[in-house]
PDB file of C-alpha atoms in Angstrom:
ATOM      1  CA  UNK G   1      18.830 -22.420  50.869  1.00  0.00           C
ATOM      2  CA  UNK G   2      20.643 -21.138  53.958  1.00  0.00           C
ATOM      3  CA  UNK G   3      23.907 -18.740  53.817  1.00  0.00           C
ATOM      4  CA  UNK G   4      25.682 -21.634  54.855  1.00  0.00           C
ATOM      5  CA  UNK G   5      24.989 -24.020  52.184  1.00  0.00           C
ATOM      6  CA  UNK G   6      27.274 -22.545  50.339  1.00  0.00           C
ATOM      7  CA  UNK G   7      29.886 -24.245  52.310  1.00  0.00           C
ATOM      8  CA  UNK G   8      28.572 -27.653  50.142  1.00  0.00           C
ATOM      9  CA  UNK G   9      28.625 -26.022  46.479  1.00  0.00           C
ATOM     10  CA  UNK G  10      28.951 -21.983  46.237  1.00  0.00           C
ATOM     11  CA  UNK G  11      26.419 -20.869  43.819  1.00  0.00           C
ATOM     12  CA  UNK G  12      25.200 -16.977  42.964  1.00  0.00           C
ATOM     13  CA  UNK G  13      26.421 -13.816  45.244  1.00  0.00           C
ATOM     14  CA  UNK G  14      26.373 -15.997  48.846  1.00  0.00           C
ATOM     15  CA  UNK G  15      28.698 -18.672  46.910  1.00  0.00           C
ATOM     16  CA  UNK G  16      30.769 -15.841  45.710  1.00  0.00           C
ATOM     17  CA  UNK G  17      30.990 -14.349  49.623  1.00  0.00           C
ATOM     18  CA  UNK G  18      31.555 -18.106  50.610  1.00  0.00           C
ATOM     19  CA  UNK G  19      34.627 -18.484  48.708  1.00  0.00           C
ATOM     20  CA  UNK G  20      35.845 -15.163  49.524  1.00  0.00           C
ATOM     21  CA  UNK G  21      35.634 -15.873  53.384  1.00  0.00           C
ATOM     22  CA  UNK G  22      36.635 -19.353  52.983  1.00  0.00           C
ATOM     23  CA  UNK G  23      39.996 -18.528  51.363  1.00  0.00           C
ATOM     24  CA  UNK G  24      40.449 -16.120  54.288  1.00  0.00           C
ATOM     25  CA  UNK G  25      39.126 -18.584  57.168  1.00  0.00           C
ATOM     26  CA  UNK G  26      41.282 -21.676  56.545  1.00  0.00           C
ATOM     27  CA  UNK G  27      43.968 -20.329  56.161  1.00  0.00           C
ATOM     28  CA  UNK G  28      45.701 -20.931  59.364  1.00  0.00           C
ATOM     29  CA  UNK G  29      44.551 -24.492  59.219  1.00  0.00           C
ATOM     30  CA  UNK G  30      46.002 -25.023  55.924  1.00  0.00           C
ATOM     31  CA  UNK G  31      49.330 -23.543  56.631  1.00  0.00           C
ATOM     32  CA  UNK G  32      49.045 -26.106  59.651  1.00  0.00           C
ATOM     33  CA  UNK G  33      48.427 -28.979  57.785  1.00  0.00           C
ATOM     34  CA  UNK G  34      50.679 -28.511  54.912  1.00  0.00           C
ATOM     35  CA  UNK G  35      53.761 -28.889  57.264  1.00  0.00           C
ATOM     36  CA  UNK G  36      52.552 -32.636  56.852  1.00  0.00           C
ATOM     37  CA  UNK G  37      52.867 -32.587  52.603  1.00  0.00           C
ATOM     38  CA  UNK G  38      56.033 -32.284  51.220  1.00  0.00           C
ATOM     39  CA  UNK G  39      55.946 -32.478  47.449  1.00  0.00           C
ATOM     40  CA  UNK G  40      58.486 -32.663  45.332  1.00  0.00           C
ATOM     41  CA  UNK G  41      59.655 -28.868  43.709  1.00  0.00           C
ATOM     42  CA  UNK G  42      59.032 -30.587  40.794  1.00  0.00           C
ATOM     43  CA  UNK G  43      55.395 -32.970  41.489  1.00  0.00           C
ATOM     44  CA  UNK G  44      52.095 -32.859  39.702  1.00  0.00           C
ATOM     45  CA  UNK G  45      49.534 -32.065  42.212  1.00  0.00           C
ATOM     46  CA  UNK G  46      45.999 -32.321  42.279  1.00  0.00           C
ATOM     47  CA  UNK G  47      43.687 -29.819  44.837  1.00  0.00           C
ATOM     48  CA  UNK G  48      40.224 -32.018  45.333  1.00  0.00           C
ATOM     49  CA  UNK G  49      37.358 -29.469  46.027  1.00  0.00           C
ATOM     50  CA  UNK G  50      39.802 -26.312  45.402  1.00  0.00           C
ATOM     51  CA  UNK G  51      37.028 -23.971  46.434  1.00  0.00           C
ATOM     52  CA  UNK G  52      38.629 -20.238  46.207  1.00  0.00           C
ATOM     53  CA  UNK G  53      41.792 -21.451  44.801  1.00  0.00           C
ATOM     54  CA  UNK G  54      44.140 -20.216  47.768  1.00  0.00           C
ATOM     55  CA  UNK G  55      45.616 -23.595  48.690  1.00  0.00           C
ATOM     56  CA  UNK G  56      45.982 -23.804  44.819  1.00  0.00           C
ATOM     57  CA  UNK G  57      48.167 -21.032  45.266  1.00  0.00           C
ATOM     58  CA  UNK G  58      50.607 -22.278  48.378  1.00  0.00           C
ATOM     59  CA  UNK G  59      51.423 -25.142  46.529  1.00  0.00           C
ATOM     60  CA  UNK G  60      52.389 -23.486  43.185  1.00  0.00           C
ATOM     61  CA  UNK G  61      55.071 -22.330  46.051  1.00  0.00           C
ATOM     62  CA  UNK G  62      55.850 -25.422  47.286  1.00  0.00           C
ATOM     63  CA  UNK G  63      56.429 -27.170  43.735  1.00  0.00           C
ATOM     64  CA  UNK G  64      57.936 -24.027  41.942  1.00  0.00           C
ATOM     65  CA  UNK G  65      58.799 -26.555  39.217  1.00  0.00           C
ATOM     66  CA  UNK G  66      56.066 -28.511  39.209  1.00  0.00           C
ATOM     67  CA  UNK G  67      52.215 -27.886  38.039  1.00  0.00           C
ATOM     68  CA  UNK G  68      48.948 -28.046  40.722  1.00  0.00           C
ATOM     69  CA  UNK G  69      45.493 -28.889  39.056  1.00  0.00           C
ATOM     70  CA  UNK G  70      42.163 -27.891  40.742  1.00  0.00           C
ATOM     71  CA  UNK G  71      38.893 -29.541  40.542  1.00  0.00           C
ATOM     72  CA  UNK G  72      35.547 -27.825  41.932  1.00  0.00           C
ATOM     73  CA  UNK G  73      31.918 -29.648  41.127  1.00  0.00           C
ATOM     74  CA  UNK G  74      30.728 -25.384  42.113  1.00  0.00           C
ATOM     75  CA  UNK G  75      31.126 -23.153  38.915  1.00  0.00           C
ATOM     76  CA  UNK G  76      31.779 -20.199  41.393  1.00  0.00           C
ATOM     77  CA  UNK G  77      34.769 -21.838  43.037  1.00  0.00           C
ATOM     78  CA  UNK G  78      36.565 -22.537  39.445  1.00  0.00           C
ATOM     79  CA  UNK G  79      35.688 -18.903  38.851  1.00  0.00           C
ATOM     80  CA  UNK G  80      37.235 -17.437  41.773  1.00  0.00           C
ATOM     81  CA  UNK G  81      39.758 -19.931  41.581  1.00  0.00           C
ATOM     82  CA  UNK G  82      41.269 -19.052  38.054  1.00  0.00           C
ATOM     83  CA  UNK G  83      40.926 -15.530  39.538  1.00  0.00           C
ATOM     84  CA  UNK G  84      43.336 -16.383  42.278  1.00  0.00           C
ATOM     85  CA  UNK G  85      45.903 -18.265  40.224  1.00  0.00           C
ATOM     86  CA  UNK G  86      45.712 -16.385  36.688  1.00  0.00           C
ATOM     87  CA  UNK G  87      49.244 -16.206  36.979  1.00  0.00           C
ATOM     88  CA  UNK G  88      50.461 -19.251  37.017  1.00  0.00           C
ATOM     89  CA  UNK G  89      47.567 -20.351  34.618  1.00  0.00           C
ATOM     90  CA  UNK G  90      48.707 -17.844  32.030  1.00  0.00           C
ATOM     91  CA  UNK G  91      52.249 -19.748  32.339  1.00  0.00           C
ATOM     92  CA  UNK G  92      50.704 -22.900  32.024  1.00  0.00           C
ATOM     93  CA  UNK G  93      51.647 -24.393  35.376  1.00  0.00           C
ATOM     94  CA  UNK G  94      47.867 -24.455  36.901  1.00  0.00           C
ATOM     95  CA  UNK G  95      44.567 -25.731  35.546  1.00  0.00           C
ATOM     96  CA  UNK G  96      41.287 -25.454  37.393  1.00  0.00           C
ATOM     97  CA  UNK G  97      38.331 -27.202  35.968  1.00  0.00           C
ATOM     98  CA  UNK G  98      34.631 -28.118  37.067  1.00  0.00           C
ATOM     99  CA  UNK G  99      34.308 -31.633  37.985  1.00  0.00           C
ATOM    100  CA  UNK G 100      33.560 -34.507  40.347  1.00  0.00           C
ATOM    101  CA  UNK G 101      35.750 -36.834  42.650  1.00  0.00           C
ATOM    102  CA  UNK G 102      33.063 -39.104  41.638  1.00  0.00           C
ATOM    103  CA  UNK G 103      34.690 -39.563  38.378  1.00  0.00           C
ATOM    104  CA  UNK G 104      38.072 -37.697  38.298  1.00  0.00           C
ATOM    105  CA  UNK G 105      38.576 -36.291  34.182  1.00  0.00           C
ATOM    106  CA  UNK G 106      42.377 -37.777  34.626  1.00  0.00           C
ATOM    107  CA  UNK G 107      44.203 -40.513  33.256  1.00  0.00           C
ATOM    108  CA  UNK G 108      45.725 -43.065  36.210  1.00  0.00           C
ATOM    109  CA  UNK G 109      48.669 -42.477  37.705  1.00  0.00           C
ATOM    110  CA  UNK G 110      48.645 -38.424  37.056  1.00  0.00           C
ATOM    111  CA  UNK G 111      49.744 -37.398  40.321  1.00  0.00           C
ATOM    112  CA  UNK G 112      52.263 -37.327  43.145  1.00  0.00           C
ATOM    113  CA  UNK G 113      49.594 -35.867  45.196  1.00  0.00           C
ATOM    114  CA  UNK G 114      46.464 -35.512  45.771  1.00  0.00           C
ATOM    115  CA  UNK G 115      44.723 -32.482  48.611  1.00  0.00           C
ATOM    116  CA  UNK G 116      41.630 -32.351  50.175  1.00  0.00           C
ATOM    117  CA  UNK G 117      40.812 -29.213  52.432  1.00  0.00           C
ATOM    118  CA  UNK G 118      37.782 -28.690  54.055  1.00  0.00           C
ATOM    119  CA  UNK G 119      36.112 -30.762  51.574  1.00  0.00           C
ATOM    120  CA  UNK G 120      35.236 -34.833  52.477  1.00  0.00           C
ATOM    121  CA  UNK G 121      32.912 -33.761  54.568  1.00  0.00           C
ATOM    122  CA  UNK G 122      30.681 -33.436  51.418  1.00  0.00           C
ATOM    123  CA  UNK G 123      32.049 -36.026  48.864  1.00  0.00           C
ATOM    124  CA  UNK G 124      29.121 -38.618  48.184  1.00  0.00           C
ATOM    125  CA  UNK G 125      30.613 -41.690  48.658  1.00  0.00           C
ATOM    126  CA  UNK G 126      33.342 -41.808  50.117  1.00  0.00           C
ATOM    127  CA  UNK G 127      34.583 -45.275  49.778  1.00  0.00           C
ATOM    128  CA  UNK G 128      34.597 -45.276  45.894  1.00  0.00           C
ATOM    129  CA  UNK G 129      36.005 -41.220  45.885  1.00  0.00           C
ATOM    130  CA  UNK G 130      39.249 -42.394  47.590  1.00  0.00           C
ATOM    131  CA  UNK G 131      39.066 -45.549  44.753  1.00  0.00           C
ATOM    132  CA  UNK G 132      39.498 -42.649  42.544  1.00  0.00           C
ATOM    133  CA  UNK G 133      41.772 -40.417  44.260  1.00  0.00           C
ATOM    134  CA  UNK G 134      44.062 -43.667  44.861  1.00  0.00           C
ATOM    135  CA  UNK G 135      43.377 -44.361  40.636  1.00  0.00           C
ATOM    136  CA  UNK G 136      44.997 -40.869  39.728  1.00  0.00           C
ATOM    137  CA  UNK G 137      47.852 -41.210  42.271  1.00  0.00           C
ATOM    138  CA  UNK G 138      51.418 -42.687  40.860  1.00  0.00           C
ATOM    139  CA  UNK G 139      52.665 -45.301  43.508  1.00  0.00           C
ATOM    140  CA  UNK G 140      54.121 -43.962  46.327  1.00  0.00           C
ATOM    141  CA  UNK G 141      52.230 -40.896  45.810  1.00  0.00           C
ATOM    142  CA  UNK G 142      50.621 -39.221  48.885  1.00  0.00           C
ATOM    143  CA  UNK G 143      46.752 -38.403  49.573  1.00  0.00           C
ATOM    144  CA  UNK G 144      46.328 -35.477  51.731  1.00  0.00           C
ATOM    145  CA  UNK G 145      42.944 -34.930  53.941  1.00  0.00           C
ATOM    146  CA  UNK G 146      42.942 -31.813  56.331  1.00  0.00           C
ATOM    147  CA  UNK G 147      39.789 -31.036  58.139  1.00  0.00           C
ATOM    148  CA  UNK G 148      38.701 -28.162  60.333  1.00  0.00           C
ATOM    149  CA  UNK G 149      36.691 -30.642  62.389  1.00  0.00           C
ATOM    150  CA  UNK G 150      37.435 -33.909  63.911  1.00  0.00           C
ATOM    151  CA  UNK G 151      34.267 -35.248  64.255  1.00  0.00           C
ATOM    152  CA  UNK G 152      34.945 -35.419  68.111  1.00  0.00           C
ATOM    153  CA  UNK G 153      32.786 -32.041  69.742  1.00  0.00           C
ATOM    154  CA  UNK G 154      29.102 -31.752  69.913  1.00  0.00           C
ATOM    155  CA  UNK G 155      30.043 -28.391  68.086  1.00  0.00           C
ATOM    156  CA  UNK G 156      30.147 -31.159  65.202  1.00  0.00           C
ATOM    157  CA  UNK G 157      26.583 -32.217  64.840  1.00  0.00           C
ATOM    158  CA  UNK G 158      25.654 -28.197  65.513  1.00  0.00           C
ATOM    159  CA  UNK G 159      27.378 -28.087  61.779  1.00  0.00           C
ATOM    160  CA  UNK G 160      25.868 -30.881  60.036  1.00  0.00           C
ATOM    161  CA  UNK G 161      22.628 -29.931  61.202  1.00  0.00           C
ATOM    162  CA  UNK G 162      22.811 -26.907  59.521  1.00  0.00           C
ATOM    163  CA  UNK G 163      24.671 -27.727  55.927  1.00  0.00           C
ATOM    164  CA  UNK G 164      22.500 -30.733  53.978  1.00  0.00           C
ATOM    165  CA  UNK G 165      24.925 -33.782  53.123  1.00  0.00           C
ATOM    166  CA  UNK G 166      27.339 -32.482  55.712  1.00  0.00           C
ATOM    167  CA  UNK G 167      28.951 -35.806  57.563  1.00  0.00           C
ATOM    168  CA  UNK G 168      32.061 -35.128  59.507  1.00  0.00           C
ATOM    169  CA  UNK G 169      34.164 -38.062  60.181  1.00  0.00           C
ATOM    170  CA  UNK G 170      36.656 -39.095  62.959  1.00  0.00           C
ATOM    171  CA  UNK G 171      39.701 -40.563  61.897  1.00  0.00           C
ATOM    172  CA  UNK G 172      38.904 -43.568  62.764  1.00  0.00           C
ATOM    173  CA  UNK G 173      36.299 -43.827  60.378  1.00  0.00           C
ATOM    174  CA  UNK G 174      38.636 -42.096  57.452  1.00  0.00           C
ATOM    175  CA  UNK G 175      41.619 -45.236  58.394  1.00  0.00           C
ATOM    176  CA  UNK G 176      38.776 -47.278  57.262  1.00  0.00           C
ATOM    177  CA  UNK G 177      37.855 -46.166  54.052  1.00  0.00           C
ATOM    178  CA  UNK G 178      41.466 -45.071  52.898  1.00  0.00           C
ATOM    179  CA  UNK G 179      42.626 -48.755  54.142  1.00  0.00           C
ATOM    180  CA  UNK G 180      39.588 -50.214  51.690  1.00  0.00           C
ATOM    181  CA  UNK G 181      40.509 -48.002  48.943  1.00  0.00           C
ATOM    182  CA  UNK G 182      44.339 -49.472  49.096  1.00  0.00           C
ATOM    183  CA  UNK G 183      45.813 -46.887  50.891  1.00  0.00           C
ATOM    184  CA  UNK G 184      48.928 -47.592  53.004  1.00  0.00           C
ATOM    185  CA  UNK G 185      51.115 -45.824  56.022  1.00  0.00           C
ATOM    186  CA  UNK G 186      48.277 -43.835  57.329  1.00  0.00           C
ATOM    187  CA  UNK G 187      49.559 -40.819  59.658  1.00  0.00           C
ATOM    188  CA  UNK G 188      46.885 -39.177  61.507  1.00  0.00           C
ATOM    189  CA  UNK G 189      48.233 -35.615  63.174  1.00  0.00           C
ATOM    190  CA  UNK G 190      45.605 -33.410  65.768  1.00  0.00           C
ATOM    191  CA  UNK G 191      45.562 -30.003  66.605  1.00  0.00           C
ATOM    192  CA  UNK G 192      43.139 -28.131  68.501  1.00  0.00           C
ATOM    193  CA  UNK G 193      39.595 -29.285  66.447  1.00  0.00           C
ATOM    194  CA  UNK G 194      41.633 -29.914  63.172  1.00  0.00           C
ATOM    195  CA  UNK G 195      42.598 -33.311  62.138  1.00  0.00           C
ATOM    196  CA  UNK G 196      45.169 -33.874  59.319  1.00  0.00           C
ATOM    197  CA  UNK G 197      45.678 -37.497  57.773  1.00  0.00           C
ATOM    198  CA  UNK G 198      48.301 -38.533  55.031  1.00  0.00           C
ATOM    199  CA  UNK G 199      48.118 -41.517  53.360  1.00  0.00           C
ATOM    200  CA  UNK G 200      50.076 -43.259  50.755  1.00  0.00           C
ATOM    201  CA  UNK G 201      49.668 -45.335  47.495  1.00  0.00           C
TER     202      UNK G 201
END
């Protein structure tokens, strides 16, 4: 397995590295695209694919009333992940747990939103993971999908040449599936490579 598998599902000491660097790396995207989210100080949020835990951790800020879950299917993520937000575990206002968007462990209608950084690229099916996503939502609620790529370079295919079950999609092609999964008042926002799309229940 190359280095850069671990971009898929962080396992052993080049997961742990992974998680480190990707906390550090997307950062600047992140802050980007979460000028397009604006919970509620008080929502429920869910962080799809959490990976290190630092988006976990921005918004704990942005809901200081409210209580951000994290899901990872990567045992070294949820590690590094509690790591990052022991605080706000400890006060009971974060959970991170090992799990699937294939089959979310929530009841319907959990959450007023629902992130995804970095992370669709590698989800298996993508039409029935935004079923679920849209399941957990409450109506009205808002799915959030920010990617580093756009799907439109040929530094692109470079990428999913190199990382197994890598696809990265245009947002065209996410429209498509969110629109068949029920979604509603798509927003798609550009910058640079990155590509940010909200879309509501």
């Amino acid at each position: 397995m190359s280095f850069f598998e671990n971009t898929r599902k962080p396992v052993g000491l080049g997961g742990k590295i992974m998680v480190a660097m990707m906390n550090f790396g997307h950062s600047a995207m992140a802050a980007w695209g979460m000028r397009f989210l604006q919970p509620a100080p008080d929502a429920m949020v869910l962080d799809c694919g959490c990976g290190g835990g630092a988006n976990i951790k921005t918004l704990l800020k942005l809901c200081p009333k409210g209580r951000v879950q994290g899901i990872d299917y990567s045992a070294v993520s949820v590690e590094k992940a509690r790591k990052v937000n022991a605080r706000a575990i400890a006060a009971g206002r974060c959970t991170v747990q090992q799990a699937s968007v294939a089959e979310l462990p929530f009841e319907a209608e959990q959450f007023e939103a629902v992130t995804a950084f970095e992370t669709v690229y590698f989800w298996p099916e993508l039409a029935q993971n935004f079923r679920e996503v849209y399941r957990v939502l409450k109506p009205g609620g808002v799915f959030f999908i920010c990617n580093e790529a756009n799907g439109e370079t040929t530094k692109d295919d470079k990428w999913t040449q190199i990382i197994d079950g890598m696809t990265i999609y245009k947002d065209s092609q996410l429209k498509t599936f969110l629109e068949q999964a029920g979604f509603q008042n798509i927003q798609i926002h550009k910058r640079k490579n990155w590509l940010c799309v909200t879309a509501q229940k």
